[in-house]
Amino acid sequence: MKLLTVVREVDRVVTQQVARRVAPGGGKVLSGVEEAAESTKLWCGAAVVMAGVGGWRGRTAAAAGLAAMTLGQLVSNGVCKQLADRPRPPKEWFPHDEADDRPDSSSFPSGHTAAAVAFTAAVLPIWPAAGIACAVPAAMVAVERVQSGAHYPSDVVAGAGIGVAGAWLVRRAPRLALRHWT
């Protein structure tokens, strides 16, 4: 069996399982978190709180998180979605009507997940407690993207990978620049 065929089958099975197993009340909570994360509101709000209460470490974590989030969104939404024209999961896979309200853009990759993971992964090494606190809604956003029918699991995994890479690059960019210019 070819790898792409395996990925498609895993996507189908996992998507249908997640769509059926999240309780209606859980779906509402996930949707609320996703709505807060829409247009990066949640992560910008977290950055404001960190900068306001965390002193130097909070400001550093907030700046790194915002930079990584921006990079993650640029790569996922500005580059990858333009190159990959993947349709959203079929509506008939979902026993609820959330799949009726989804974007028209490419499903691949999940920009919401890229932003959430990038922000969280950039904050974590600077201020671990804040990073752990951000990990909970970031994970909820990732699950919601599959549960709602907006993305396949592989879209979410790709978005998470972009987010981790963005956070890594933001953390390493100053050192890489110094090596290049010295």
mmCIF file of N, CA and C in Angstrom, residues 3 42 64 93 127 159:
data_model
loop_
_atom_site.group_PDB
_atom_site.id
_atom_site.type_symbol
_atom_site.label_atom_id
_atom_site.label_comp_id
_atom_site.label_asym_id
_atom_site.label_seq_id
_atom_site.Cartn_x
_atom_site.Cartn_y
_atom_site.Cartn_z
ATOM 1 N N LEU A 3 2.186 5.056 0.671
ATOM 2 C CA LEU A 3 2.129 5.913 1.855
ATOM 3 C C LEU A 3 0.950 6.878 1.805
ATOM 4 N N LEU A 42 -6.620 34.874 20.916
ATOM 5 C CA LEU A 42 -6.234 34.199 22.155
ATOM 6 C C LEU A 42 -4.748 34.361 22.440
ATOM 7 N N ALA A 64 8.696 36.432 21.786
ATOM 8 C CA ALA A 64 9.057 35.208 21.058
ATOM 9 C C ALA A 64 7.809 34.492 20.559
ATOM 10 N N TRP A 93 -19.007 12.845 6.710
ATOM 11 C CA TRP A 93 -18.261 12.174 7.770
ATOM 12 C C TRP A 93 -18.663 12.676 9.156
ATOM 13 N N TRP A 127 9.507 30.675 29.502
ATOM 14 C CA TRP A 127 8.681 30.709 30.713
ATOM 15 C C TRP A 127 7.850 29.424 30.736
ATOM 16 N N GLY A 159 0.429 21.406 10.457
ATOM 17 C CA GLY A 159 0.391 22.719 11.099
ATOM 18 C C GLY A 159 1.238 22.748 12.362
#
